[in-house]
Amino acid sequence: EIYTLSLHDALPIYPTAPLIVESYGITFPDPDYGIKRLSSNYFVFEYVVSGKGTLIVDNVKYELKEGCAYILPQGSNHHYFSSKVDPLHKYWINFKGDIFFDILKAYGLENTYVFTHVDLTEDFTRIFELEKISLFNEDIYLKASEILFSCIMKLAHSSRQDATISFTARQIREELDKSVTNKITINDICKKLYISRSKLIREFKKYYHVTPYEYLLQRRLSFAKTLLKNTNKTIKTIAEMLEFADDHYFCSFFKEKTGMTPSEYRAAPLSAPAE
């Protein structure tokens, strides 16, 4: 199942807009999913929520997994597809805009396609809210530009940060990122990485400035916000998906961190304060 709002060839396009939003949506897990484009007509920007897949761009292969994003430039030849065993669940937006070639180049990202360990759930939630503003590009391109620029800044920061973070800390984060919807303990990671509990916590906090447990809760909170805004899943189901003890604990935790209950957050407009 793919949710899509398409603007291309369906509605008038503002001719002088520096950004043209073609379409955006959510791809739900499908083992047969795959897309292939020759000389793409637009930029493709996608964020992997869960699952695995493969990306081939200009004959170079990349592995896709939870917590990674990829941006494929207009004019590129690319092919991406889901793993048969653990198919991709991802958010995406397609857009045109020559200015983005310059932006990517300015931040040294023009030759980088895949970025790991980024969290773009909040940004894509804002993208999906654009349809509540308007279906016309001339009404949304400024807001869309703001969101996309924010995403690119996160990609640039992630790219620079990853170059200075220790291999062990990145391994720990990767294990945590894979466990947003799976049960895991610190001892599980210690055994897998052959590291003591005290060293694991110390190494992770040195680079990410929070404990592994705090980081995992942050990731689960972020995913919970996306599920509340973009799905009809019950609060109890979301609590179970994110490995909270029960929905009462989930609601208490959510209100402590955001100032709203999950139901209030779901009903609130995007402009309402979330934290």
Short mmCIF file of C-alpha atoms in Angstrom, two decimals:
data_model
loop_
_atom_site.label_atom_id
_atom_site.label_comp_id
_atom_site.label_asym_id
_atom_site.label_seq_id
_atom_site.Cartn_x
_atom_site.Cartn_y
_atom_site.Cartn_z
CA GLU A 1 0.00 0.00 0.00
CA ILE A 2 1.36 3.42 -0.90
CA TYR A 3 -0.15 6.69 0.28
CA THR A 4 0.51 9.39 -2.28
CA LEU A 5 -0.52 12.97 -2.82
CA SER A 6 0.45 13.86 -6.38
CA LEU A 7 0.74 17.46 -7.53
CA HIS A 8 2.39 16.78 -10.89
CA ASP A 9 0.17 17.33 -13.94
CA ALA A 10 -2.89 17.57 -11.71
CA LEU A 11 -2.80 21.15 -10.46
CA PRO A 12 -1.41 24.48 -11.71
CA ILE A 13 2.30 25.02 -10.99
CA TYR A 14 3.55 28.46 -10.01
CA PRO A 15 5.92 29.12 -12.95
CA THR A 16 8.55 31.17 -11.07
CA ALA A 17 8.73 29.04 -7.91
CA PRO A 18 12.29 27.90 -7.08
CA LEU A 19 10.82 24.63 -5.77
CA ILE A 20 8.17 22.44 -7.36
CA VAL A 21 6.80 19.67 -5.16
CA GLU A 22 5.93 16.76 -7.41
CA SER A 23 4.58 14.29 -4.85
CA TYR A 24 5.17 12.92 -1.38
CA GLY A 25 4.00 9.95 0.61
CA ILE A 26 4.61 6.81 2.64
CA THR A 27 5.66 3.44 1.27
CA PHE A 28 4.50 0.58 3.46
CA PRO A 29 6.38 -2.76 3.60
CA ASP A 30 6.07 -4.75 0.38
CA PRO A 31 8.61 -7.46 -0.54
CA ASP A 32 7.96 -6.84 -4.25
CA TYR A 33 8.49 -3.07 -4.07
CA GLY A 34 11.01 -1.48 -6.43
CA ILE A 35 11.54 1.71 -8.44
CA LYS A 36 13.86 2.24 -11.41
CA ARG A 37 14.45 5.58 -13.16
CA LEU A 38 16.74 6.60 -16.00
CA SER A 39 17.70 10.27 -15.88
CA SER A 40 15.20 11.11 -13.15
CA ASN A 41 13.01 14.14 -13.81
CA TYR A 42 13.24 15.30 -10.19
CA PHE A 43 15.10 15.02 -6.89
CA VAL A 44 14.14 11.97 -4.86
CA PHE A 45 14.49 12.35 -1.09
CA GLU A 46 13.57 9.40 1.13
CA TYR A 47 13.87 8.35 4.77
CA VAL A 48 13.83 4.71 5.90
CA VAL A 49 11.63 4.20 8.96
CA SER A 50 12.25 0.47 9.18
CA GLY A 51 13.22 -2.52 7.06
CA LYS A 52 16.04 -3.03 4.60
CA GLY A 53 16.66 -2.56 0.91
CA THR A 54 19.20 -1.81 -1.79
CA LEU A 55 19.93 1.38 -3.72
CA ILE A 56 21.89 1.46 -6.96
CA VAL A 57 22.72 4.93 -8.22
CA ASP A 58 24.99 5.50 -11.21
CA ASN A 59 26.10 1.83 -10.93
CA VAL A 60 27.18 2.07 -7.27
CA LYS A 61 25.36 -0.15 -4.75
CA TYR A 62 24.32 0.97 -1.25
CA GLU A 63 22.56 -0.99 1.48
CA LEU A 64 19.51 0.72 2.99
CA LYS A 65 18.35 0.23 6.57
CA GLU A 66 16.40 1.89 9.36
CA GLY A 67 17.49 5.41 10.19
CA CYS A 68 19.16 6.19 6.87
CA ALA A 69 18.16 8.79 4.30
CA TYR A 70 19.06 9.17 0.67
CA ILE A 71 18.82 12.06 -1.73
CA LEU A 72 19.08 11.34 -5.45
CA PRO A 73 19.65 14.32 -7.72
CA GLN A 74 17.57 15.26 -10.69
CA GLY A 75 19.07 13.61 -13.78
CA SER A 76 20.51 10.61 -11.93
CA ASN A 77 20.05 6.97 -12.94
CA HIS A 78 18.87 4.97 -9.96
CA HIS A 79 17.18 1.79 -8.87
CA TYR A 80 16.03 0.92 -5.34
CA PHE A 81 14.09 -2.02 -3.99
CA SER A 82 13.03 -3.75 -0.78
CA SER A 83 14.51 -6.74 0.92
CA LYS A 84 12.26 -9.76 0.42
CA VAL A 85 12.62 -10.73 4.09
CA ASP A 86 12.47 -7.31 5.77
CA PRO A 87 10.88 -4.87 3.27
CA LEU A 88 11.23 -1.11 3.44
CA HIS A 89 8.85 1.19 5.28
CA LYS A 90 9.80 4.71 4.24
CA TYR A 91 8.75 8.34 3.80
CA TRP A 92 9.52 10.20 0.59
CA ILE A 93 9.17 13.43 -1.35
CA ASN A 94 9.95 14.16 -5.01
CA PHE A 95 10.68 17.73 -6.05
CA LYS A 96 12.30 19.93 -8.69
CA GLY A 97 14.49 22.94 -8.06
CA ASP A 98 17.85 23.89 -9.55
CA ILE A 99 18.69 25.81 -6.38
CA PHE A 100 19.10 22.50 -4.54
CA PHE A 101 22.08 21.57 -6.71
CA ASP A 102 23.79 24.70 -5.34
CA ILE A 103 22.71 24.04 -1.74
CA LEU A 104 24.02 20.47 -1.75
CA LYS A 105 27.29 21.63 -3.31
CA ALA A 106 27.68 24.46 -0.80
CA TYR A 107 27.53 21.97 2.08
CA GLY A 108 29.75 19.38 0.41
CA LEU A 109 26.93 16.88 -0.15
CA GLU A 110 26.74 16.88 -3.94
CA ASN A 111 28.51 13.52 -4.27
CA THR A 112 26.97 11.86 -1.22
CA TYR A 113 23.74 9.93 -1.71
CA VAL A 114 23.16 7.92 1.48
CA PHE A 115 23.29 9.24 5.05
CA THR A 116 23.10 7.03 8.13
CA HIS A 117 21.93 7.67 11.68
CA VAL A 118 19.61 10.59 10.99
CA ASP A 119 16.14 11.15 12.40
CA LEU A 120 13.82 12.88 9.94
CA THR A 121 10.48 11.70 11.32
CA GLU A 122 9.48 15.16 12.56
CA ASP A 123 10.46 16.76 9.24
CA PHE A 124 8.41 14.34 7.18
CA THR A 125 5.46 14.77 9.54
CA ARG A 126 5.61 18.47 8.62
CA ILE A 127 5.81 17.58 4.93
CA PHE A 128 2.70 15.41 5.17
CA GLU A 129 0.87 18.29 6.87
CA LEU A 130 1.34 20.43 3.74
CA GLU A 131 -1.83 19.02 2.20
CA LYS A 132 -3.78 20.69 5.03
CA ILE A 133 -2.45 24.04 3.82
CA SER A 134 -3.14 23.61 0.12
CA LEU A 135 -2.79 21.28 -2.86
CA PHE A 136 -1.36 24.12 -4.96
CA ASN A 137 2.41 24.41 -5.25
CA GLU A 138 2.31 28.21 -5.09
CA ASP A 139 0.79 27.98 -1.60
CA ILE A 140 3.21 25.45 -0.13
CA TYR A 141 6.59 25.84 -1.85
CA LEU A 142 7.96 28.29 0.75
CA LYS A 143 7.07 26.02 3.66
CA ALA A 144 8.33 22.96 1.74
CA SER A 145 11.62 24.78 1.02
CA GLU A 146 12.04 25.54 4.72
CA ILE A 147 11.50 21.89 5.69
CA LEU A 148 13.83 20.55 3.00
CA PHE A 149 16.56 23.01 3.97
CA SER A 150 16.22 21.86 7.59
CA CYS A 151 16.63 18.25 6.41
CA ILE A 152 19.74 19.10 4.41
CA MET A 153 21.27 20.80 7.46
CA LYS A 154 20.67 17.60 9.44
CA LEU A 155 22.31 15.55 6.69
CA ALA A 156 25.32 17.88 6.64
CA HIS A 157 25.65 17.72 10.42
CA SER A 158 25.31 13.93 10.42
CA SER A 159 27.92 13.58 7.69
CA ARG A 160 30.44 15.70 9.60
CA GLN A 161 29.63 14.15 12.98
CA ASP A 162 30.00 10.57 11.78
CA ALA A 163 33.55 11.32 10.70
CA THR A 164 34.58 12.11 14.31
CA ILE A 165 32.57 9.52 16.29
CA SER A 166 34.31 6.36 17.42
CA PHE A 167 33.53 3.08 15.70
CA THR A 168 32.26 1.57 18.97
CA ALA A 169 29.86 4.46 19.65
CA ARG A 170 28.48 4.17 16.13
CA GLN A 171 28.01 0.42 16.60
CA ILE A 172 26.05 1.03 19.80
CA ARG A 173 23.87 3.62 18.11
CA GLU A 174 23.20 1.26 15.20
CA GLU A 175 22.01 -1.43 17.60
CA LEU A 176 19.73 1.07 19.33
CA ASP A 177 18.35 2.38 16.03
CA LYS A 178 17.45 -1.18 15.02
CA SER A 179 15.57 -1.67 18.28
CA VAL A 180 13.05 1.17 18.25
CA THR A 181 10.31 -1.40 17.74
CA ASN A 182 12.16 -4.37 19.26
CA LYS A 183 12.90 -5.33 22.83
CA ILE A 184 16.56 -4.88 23.77
CA THR A 185 18.65 -4.37 26.91
CA ILE A 186 22.04 -2.84 27.52
CA ASN A 187 23.31 -6.30 28.41
CA ASP A 188 22.17 -7.60 25.00
CA ILE A 189 24.32 -4.97 23.27
CA CYS A 190 27.26 -5.62 25.61
CA LYS A 191 27.23 -9.30 24.70
CA LYS A 192 26.96 -8.61 20.99
CA LEU A 193 29.79 -6.07 20.94
CA TYR A 194 31.98 -7.80 23.57
CA ILE A 195 32.16 -4.70 25.75
CA SER A 196 31.53 -4.07 29.45
CA ARG A 197 28.38 -2.27 30.55
CA SER A 198 30.29 0.65 32.09
CA LYS A 199 32.48 1.15 29.00
CA LEU A 200 29.45 0.93 26.69
CA ILE A 201 27.57 3.66 28.56
CA ARG A 202 30.68 5.84 28.91
CA GLU A 203 31.64 5.53 25.22
CA PHE A 204 28.14 6.31 23.98
CA LYS A 205 27.61 9.28 26.28
CA LYS A 206 31.00 10.72 25.32
CA TYR A 207 29.83 11.28 21.74
CA TYR A 208 26.04 11.55 21.96
CA HIS A 209 25.76 13.27 25.37
CA VAL A 210 22.94 11.01 26.60
CA THR A 211 22.88 7.47 27.92
CA PRO A 212 21.94 4.67 25.51
CA TYR A 213 18.61 4.25 27.31
CA GLU A 214 17.80 7.96 27.05
CA TYR A 215 18.69 7.90 23.35
CA LEU A 216 16.40 4.92 22.71
CA LEU A 217 13.52 6.66 24.50
CA GLN A 218 14.09 9.76 22.35
CA ARG A 219 13.90 7.67 19.19
CA ARG A 220 10.75 5.93 20.38
CA LEU A 221 9.14 9.24 21.29
CA SER A 222 9.91 10.63 17.84
CA PHE A 223 8.45 7.56 16.12
CA ALA A 224 5.39 7.70 18.38
CA LYS A 225 4.71 11.26 17.22
CA THR A 226 4.86 10.16 13.60
CA LEU A 227 2.51 7.23 14.20
CA LEU A 228 0.04 9.44 16.05
CA LYS A 229 -0.05 12.04 13.27
CA ASN A 230 0.04 9.76 10.24
CA THR A 231 -1.75 6.54 11.16
CA ASN A 232 -4.98 5.45 12.80
CA LYS A 233 -3.24 3.00 15.12
CA THR A 234 -4.61 3.00 18.66
CA ILE A 235 -2.55 4.37 21.51
CA LYS A 236 -2.38 0.88 23.00
CA THR A 237 -1.06 -0.54 19.71
CA ILE A 238 1.58 2.20 19.45
CA ALA A 239 2.67 1.53 23.05
CA GLU A 240 3.04 -2.17 22.26
CA MET A 241 4.92 -1.48 19.00
CA LEU A 242 7.44 0.70 20.83
CA GLU A 243 7.98 -1.81 23.64
CA PHE A 244 6.48 0.27 26.48
CA ALA A 245 5.32 -1.79 29.47
CA ASP A 246 1.71 -0.72 28.87
CA ASP A 247 -0.31 2.14 27.41
CA HIS A 248 -0.65 3.88 30.80
CA TYR A 249 3.12 4.13 31.16
CA PHE A 250 3.40 5.26 27.53
CA CYS A 251 0.82 8.04 28.08
CA SER A 252 2.59 9.23 31.24
CA PHE A 253 5.97 9.24 29.51
CA PHE A 254 4.59 11.02 26.44
CA LYS A 255 2.94 13.77 28.53
CA GLU A 256 6.08 14.23 30.62
CA LYS A 257 8.17 14.80 27.48
CA THR A 258 5.71 16.81 25.35
CA GLY A 259 3.26 18.42 27.75
CA MET A 260 0.36 16.67 26.00
CA THR A 261 -1.24 13.27 26.15
CA PRO A 262 -0.96 11.16 22.98
CA SER A 263 -4.64 11.90 22.22
CA GLU A 264 -4.10 15.63 22.61
CA TYR A 265 -1.01 15.52 20.41
CA ARG A 266 -2.90 13.60 17.71
CA ALA A 267 -5.73 16.16 17.70
CA ALA A 268 -3.49 19.25 17.86
CA PRO A 269 -2.66 21.24 14.70
CA LEU A 270 0.95 21.11 13.53
CA SER A 271 1.64 24.61 14.83
CA ALA A 272 0.76 23.63 18.39
CA PRO A 273 3.79 23.27 20.68
CA ALA A 274 4.92 19.68 20.92
CA GLU A 275 7.54 20.07 23.57
#
